């Protein structure tokens, strides 16, 4: 009888340890935002053109989080407004999200608004998202690393090898990929 009680106690402790580690890994507030370690770089061949606002040609930013995920955004032109120096308005944008030990997500758009502080990116005008055999076309894509979500809005068309679906809005969780 005592043998059963000891085994149940050991399994109970083991179960509590698993719950603790699961909570610590996925829900702990110390992890906070997805991006914690930052390496930013403006490409060395970037050219600053003076106008009413600062215009940057061939601009790229690269960030890496502590989990090994990389986010690279490149634009043909970027414009920094003096009133909002943290916001960059980009034209002809290509973004690449390399998920650690997983596949790469590509996003193309005619324009985007990029926040250099929290990396929130709003892609608009003829946006295309590609992931493996999946393609999504939309008017707007909002990418949030703080919330670990991607929102696709307005005239959304999803295509893969077998299906073509139409929607008003799609949400993608960057952690679970749902």
XYZ file of N, CA and C in Angstrom, residues 56-177:
366
model
N 16.413 57.863 -47.225
C 17.527 56.924 -47.226
C 17.312 55.941 -48.363
N 18.336 55.737 -49.174
C 18.250 54.821 -50.302
C 18.888 53.487 -49.918
N 18.311 52.383 -50.396
C 18.814 51.023 -50.120
C 19.016 50.793 -48.628
N 17.931 50.878 -47.891
C 17.988 50.784 -46.440
C 17.604 49.381 -45.977
N 18.306 48.865 -44.964
C 17.935 47.575 -44.390
C 18.185 47.589 -42.887
N 17.331 46.867 -42.165
C 17.470 46.662 -40.725
C 17.439 45.170 -40.476
N 18.229 44.734 -39.525
C 18.237 43.335 -39.151
C 18.189 43.227 -37.636
N 17.282 42.390 -37.130
C 17.180 42.166 -35.690
C 17.193 40.663 -35.435
N 17.717 40.291 -34.279
C 17.759 38.889 -33.881
C 17.286 38.795 -32.444
N 16.409 37.829 -32.158
C 15.947 37.673 -30.783
C 16.794 36.634 -30.054
N 16.511 36.464 -28.770
C 17.309 35.543 -27.964
C 17.043 34.081 -28.287
N 16.007 33.799 -29.083
C 15.694 32.423 -29.471
C 16.297 32.062 -30.826
N 16.998 33.002 -31.455
C 17.646 32.741 -32.733
C 16.820 33.107 -33.950
N 15.618 33.667 -33.754
C 14.800 34.112 -34.877
C 15.364 35.423 -35.415
N 15.396 35.551 -36.743
C 15.953 36.760 -37.366
C 14.874 37.460 -38.180
N 14.906 38.787 -38.156
C 13.978 39.602 -38.920
C 14.798 40.602 -39.722
N 14.684 40.538 -41.028
C 15.404 41.441 -41.917
C 14.381 42.183 -42.754
N 14.497 43.499 -42.802
C 13.603 44.293 -43.636
C 14.465 45.205 -44.505
N 14.154 45.212 -45.793
C 14.901 46.003 -46.771
C 13.912 46.842 -47.549
N 14.304 48.078 -47.869
C 13.469 48.910 -48.729
C 14.350 49.689 -49.697
N 13.757 49.959 -50.832
C 14.452 50.741 -51.845
C 14.683 52.170 -51.344
N 13.664 52.719 -50.680
C 13.751 54.058 -50.095
C 13.090 54.063 -48.730
N 13.667 54.782 -47.801
C 13.078 54.983 -46.487
C 13.099 56.459 -46.157
N 12.020 56.914 -45.545
C 11.908 58.338 -45.214
C 11.680 58.482 -43.716
N 12.529 59.279 -43.072
C 12.418 59.531 -41.641
C 11.843 60.927 -41.462
N 10.732 60.999 -40.759
C 10.083 62.276 -40.489
C 10.689 62.896 -39.235
N 10.965 64.181 -39.261
C 11.570 64.861 -38.116
C 10.635 64.868 -36.909
N 9.311 64.861 -37.139
C 8.348 64.867 -36.037
C 8.269 63.517 -35.332
N 8.469 62.428 -36.074
C 8.447 61.081 -35.520
C 9.719 60.344 -35.939
N 10.835 60.563 -35.248
C 12.109 59.975 -35.686
C 12.176 58.454 -35.525
N 11.276 57.857 -34.735
C 11.290 56.402 -34.546
C 10.547 55.659 -35.649
N 9.788 56.387 -36.467
C 8.987 55.780 -37.535
C 9.672 56.034 -38.873
N 9.821 54.954 -39.655
C 10.398 55.065 -40.995
C 9.350 54.624 -41.993
N 9.070 55.462 -42.964
C 8.151 55.126 -44.046
C 8.977 54.555 -45.183
N 8.676 53.330 -45.581
C 9.489 52.619 -46.563
C 8.710 52.399 -47.862
N 9.439 52.351 -48.962
C 8.856 52.088 -50.284
C 9.538 50.869 -50.896
N 8.756 50.043 -51.612
C 9.249 48.807 -52.242
C 9.990 47.951 -51.210
N 9.208 47.329 -50.344
C 9.723 46.662 -49.154
C 9.760 45.145 -49.336
N 10.840 44.544 -48.843
C 10.977 43.089 -48.773
C 11.396 42.764 -47.344
N 10.640 41.860 -46.701
C 10.971 41.434 -45.343
C 11.169 39.930 -45.328
N 12.075 39.488 -44.469
C 12.388 38.071 -44.358
C 12.429 37.726 -42.877
N 11.600 36.760 -42.475
C 11.555 36.309 -41.087
C 12.076 34.881 -41.070
N 13.249 34.687 -40.481
C 13.847 33.355 -40.389
C 13.575 32.816 -38.991
N 12.674 31.846 -38.915
C 12.342 31.238 -37.642
C 13.389 30.181 -37.313
N 13.878 30.193 -36.081
C 14.961 29.305 -35.667
C 14.577 27.848 -35.904
N 15.423 27.144 -36.645
C 15.241 25.737 -36.990
C 13.902 25.458 -37.667
N 13.350 26.469 -38.342
C 12.108 26.303 -39.095
C 12.285 27.021 -40.423
N 11.227 27.106 -41.176
C 11.304 27.717 -42.492
C 11.221 29.237 -42.423
N 11.405 29.869 -43.564
C 11.465 31.323 -43.663
C 10.158 31.871 -44.224
N 9.728 33.013 -43.676
C 8.546 33.731 -44.157
C 9.036 34.953 -44.914
N 8.489 35.177 -46.110
C 8.841 36.345 -46.917
C 7.612 37.239 -47.050
N 7.828 38.555 -46.933
C 6.746 39.531 -47.108
C 7.232 40.597 -48.076
N 6.429 40.880 -49.108
C 6.717 41.938 -50.076
C 5.559 42.925 -50.077
N 5.861 44.211 -50.209
C 4.809 45.221 -50.316
C 5.358 46.466 -50.994
N 4.437 47.310 -51.425
C 4.846 48.567 -52.048
C 5.271 49.595 -51.009
N 4.678 49.534 -49.809
C 5.073 50.471 -48.759
C 4.893 49.834 -47.387
N 5.578 50.412 -46.408
C 5.489 49.915 -45.036
C 5.851 51.044 -44.076
N 5.329 50.906 -42.861
C 5.671 51.834 -41.784
C 6.351 51.005 -40.709
N 7.630 51.320 -40.425
C 8.460 50.505 -39.540
C 8.862 51.327 -38.322
N 8.629 50.769 -37.131
C 9.017 51.417 -35.885
C 10.343 50.811 -35.436
N 11.398 51.624 -35.366
C 12.730 51.105 -35.047
C 12.897 50.779 -33.563
N 11.955 51.211 -32.714
C 12.048 50.923 -31.285
C 11.457 49.550 -30.955
N 10.203 49.299 -31.351
C 9.548 48.039 -30.996
C 9.361 47.097 -32.188
N 9.862 47.471 -33.370
C 9.861 46.652 -34.589
C 8.471 46.350 -35.129
N 7.463 47.084 -34.664
C 6.119 46.944 -35.227
C 6.195 47.397 -36.680
N 5.649 46.596 -37.586
C 5.705 46.915 -39.002
C 4.311 46.800 -39.589
N 3.894 47.825 -40.320
C 2.605 47.838 -41.004
C 2.883 47.876 -42.502
N 2.685 46.743 -43.157
C 2.858 46.655 -44.606
C 1.526 47.016 -45.262
N 1.576 47.762 -46.372
C 0.342 48.056 -47.091
C 0.613 48.199 -48.578
N -0.447 48.152 -49.337
C -0.439 48.252 -50.805
C 0.187 47.011 -51.447
N -0.655 46.141 -51.957
C -0.237 44.940 -52.678
C 0.764 44.098 -51.886
N 0.322 43.628 -50.736
C 1.183 42.859 -49.850
C 1.074 41.372 -50.188
N 2.228 40.707 -50.214
C 2.277 39.268 -50.459
C 3.111 38.619 -49.372
N 2.542 37.585 -48.715
C 3.244 36.811 -47.704
C 3.421 35.405 -48.249
N 4.653 34.876 -48.204
C 4.946 33.529 -48.694
C 5.595 32.716 -47.590
N 5.072 31.492 -47.401
C 5.621 30.574 -46.411
C 5.451 29.162 -46.957
N 6.552 28.494 -47.265
C 6.536 27.176 -47.888
C 5.677 27.208 -49.147
N 4.624 26.390 -49.212
C 3.736 26.376 -50.378
C 2.521 27.274 -50.185
N 2.520 28.084 -49.154
C 1.387 28.947 -48.838
C 1.680 30.366 -49.314
N 0.700 30.987 -49.928
C 0.803 32.391 -50.324
C -0.443 33.117 -49.865
N -0.240 34.315 -49.321
C -1.361 35.136 -48.890
C -1.175 36.519 -49.495
N -2.244 37.018 -50.096
C -2.252 38.364 -50.662
C -3.242 39.198 -49.856
N -2.878 40.437 -49.550
C -3.763 41.310 -48.773
C -3.399 42.759 -49.048
N -4.271 43.652 -48.600
C -3.991 45.086 -48.698
C -3.116 45.559 -47.536
N -3.293 44.938 -46.359
C -2.540 45.352 -45.165
C -2.079 44.132 -44.379
N -0.856 44.199 -43.874
C -0.354 43.207 -42.920
C 0.294 43.979 -41.775
N -0.140 43.657 -40.556
C 0.447 44.247 -39.361
C 1.233 43.163 -38.652
N 2.516 43.442 -38.400
C 3.419 42.476 -37.782
C 3.834 43.019 -36.421
N 3.539 42.246 -35.350
C 3.865 42.674 -33.996
C 4.724 41.621 -33.316
N 5.958 41.970 -33.011
C 6.829 41.050 -32.289
C 6.542 41.081 -30.791
N 5.986 42.177 -30.291
C 5.651 42.239 -28.873
C 4.484 41.317 -28.543
N 3.520 41.241 -29.449
C 2.355 40.373 -29.236
C 2.508 39.026 -29.931
N 3.581 38.867 -30.690
C 3.857 37.628 -31.429
C 2.724 37.251 -32.371
N 2.193 38.250 -33.077
C 1.083 38.015 -34.005
C 1.301 38.740 -35.320
N 0.661 38.190 -36.362
C 0.573 38.842 -37.665
C -0.906 38.930 -38.007
N -1.364 40.122 -38.387
C -2.743 40.328 -38.798
C -2.764 40.707 -40.270
N -3.569 40.017 -41.061
C -3.734 40.318 -42.476
C -5.148 40.843 -42.663
N -5.295 42.024 -43.281
C -6.589 42.681 -43.400
C -6.888 43.063 -44.841
N -8.154 43.182 -45.159
C -8.685 43.753 -46.386
C -8.319 42.937 -47.629
N -9.328 42.365 -48.231
C -9.190 41.595 -49.471
C -8.113 40.511 -49.372
N -8.230 39.666 -48.378
C -7.245 38.626 -48.131
C -7.545 37.414 -49.015
N -6.526 36.943 -49.714
C -6.629 35.751 -50.557
C -5.512 34.800 -50.137
N -5.913 33.589 -49.732
C -4.957 32.554 -49.324
C -4.914 31.489 -50.412
N -3.706 31.100 -50.798
C -3.533 30.053 -51.808
C -2.461 29.077 -51.358
N -2.748 27.799 -51.585
C -1.715 26.772 -51.489
C -1.922 25.837 -52.666
N -1.316 24.676 -52.638
C -1.399 23.782 -53.793
C -2.823 23.303 -54.076
N -3.653 23.192 -53.035
C -4.984 22.621 -53.201
C -6.135 23.608 -53.084
N -5.936 24.716 -52.385
C -7.059 25.588 -52.045
C -6.803 27.035 -52.436
N -7.906 27.751 -52.581
C -7.879 29.208 -52.690
C -9.024 29.710 -51.827
N -8.692 30.477 -50.785
C -9.681 30.959 -49.835
C -9.684 32.481 -49.820
N -10.859 33.057 -49.538
C -11.013 34.499 -49.453
C -11.478 34.845 -48.045
N -10.939 35.933 -47.478
C -11.304 36.328 -46.116
C -11.172 37.830 -45.959
N -11.757 38.329 -44.862
C -11.619 39.737 -44.515
C -10.412 39.958 -43.609
N -10.144 38.948 -42.762
C -9.044 39.098 -41.809
C -8.501 37.725 -41.439
N -7.170 37.631 -41.318
C -6.509 36.416 -40.862
C -5.533 36.814 -39.762
N -5.491 36.020 -38.714
C -4.534 36.217 -37.619
C -3.612 35.011 -37.573
N -2.307 35.264 -37.411
C -1.321 34.190 -37.329
C -0.510 34.395 -36.051
N -0.465 33.357 -35.228
C 0.352 33.378 -34.015
C 1.769 32.959 -34.398
N 2.759 33.806 -34.131
C 4.139 33.509 -34.502
C 4.765 32.397 -33.673
N 4.237 32.155 -32.486
C 4.803 31.112 -31.639
C 4.276 29.741 -32.043
N 2.939 29.604 -32.131
C 2.336 28.304 -32.448
C 2.187 28.088 -33.945
N 2.328 29.113 -34.759
C 2.151 29.091 -36.212
C 0.705 28.791 -36.608
